Amino acid sequence: MSKRENEASKFRPSDRPLNDYEQEQKALRKNLERLKAERLAREVAKSKDG
């Protein structure tokens, strides 16, 4: 669990389902983390080739 998710869980009861906005934000954050990891992997591969 990321620091942001951990802090957010303090303010939202865990038994309450996520609303649409929260679901969208969670999906966006997950996608951004995936894209960042892919970009870093490409940069590492490029630096090894160059």
Coordinates of C-alpha atoms in Angstrom, one line a residue:
M1 CA 0.0 0.0 0.0
S2 CA 1.4 3.4 -1.0
K3 CA 1.8 6.2 1.5
R4 CA -1.0 8.1 -0.1
E5 CA -3.4 5.1 0.1
N6 CA -2.4 4.5 3.7
E7 CA -3.2 8.1 4.6
A8 CA -6.4 8.0 2.7
S9 CA -7.6 4.9 4.5
K10 CA -7.4 6.8 7.8
F11 CA -10.2 9.1 6.6
R12 CA -12.5 6.6 4.9
P13 CA -14.1 3.7 6.7
S14 CA -13.0 0.5 5.1
D15 CA -16.6 -1.0 5.1
R16 CA -17.9 1.8 2.9
P17 CA -17.7 1.0 -0.9
L18 CA -15.7 3.4 -3.1
N19 CA -17.8 6.0 -4.9
D20 CA -17.3 6.5 -8.7
Y21 CA -14.8 9.4 -8.2
E22 CA -12.7 7.3 -5.8
Q23 CA -12.7 4.4 -8.2
E24 CA -11.6 6.6 -11.1
Q25 CA -8.9 8.2 -9.0
K26 CA -7.6 4.8 -7.9
A27 CA -7.6 3.5 -11.5
L28 CA -5.8 6.7 -12.7
R29 CA -3.1 6.4 -10.0
K30 CA -2.5 2.7 -10.8
N31 CA -2.2 3.5 -14.5
L32 CA 0.2 6.4 -13.8
E33 CA 2.4 4.1 -11.7
R34 CA 2.4 1.5 -14.5
L35 CA 3.3 4.0 -17.1
K36 CA 6.1 5.4 -14.9
A37 CA 7.5 1.9 -14.4
E38 CA 7.4 1.3 -18.2
R39 CA 9.1 4.6 -18.9
L40 CA 11.9 3.9 -16.4
A41 CA 12.4 0.4 -17.8
R42 CA 12.7 1.9 -21.3
E43 CA 15.2 4.5 -20.1
V44 CA 17.3 1.8 -18.4
A45 CA 17.3 -0.4 -21.5
K46 CA 18.2 2.6 -23.7
S47 CA 21.1 3.6 -21.4
K48 CA 22.5 0.1 -21.6
D49 CA 22.3 0.2 -25.4
G50 CA 23.8 3.6 -25.7

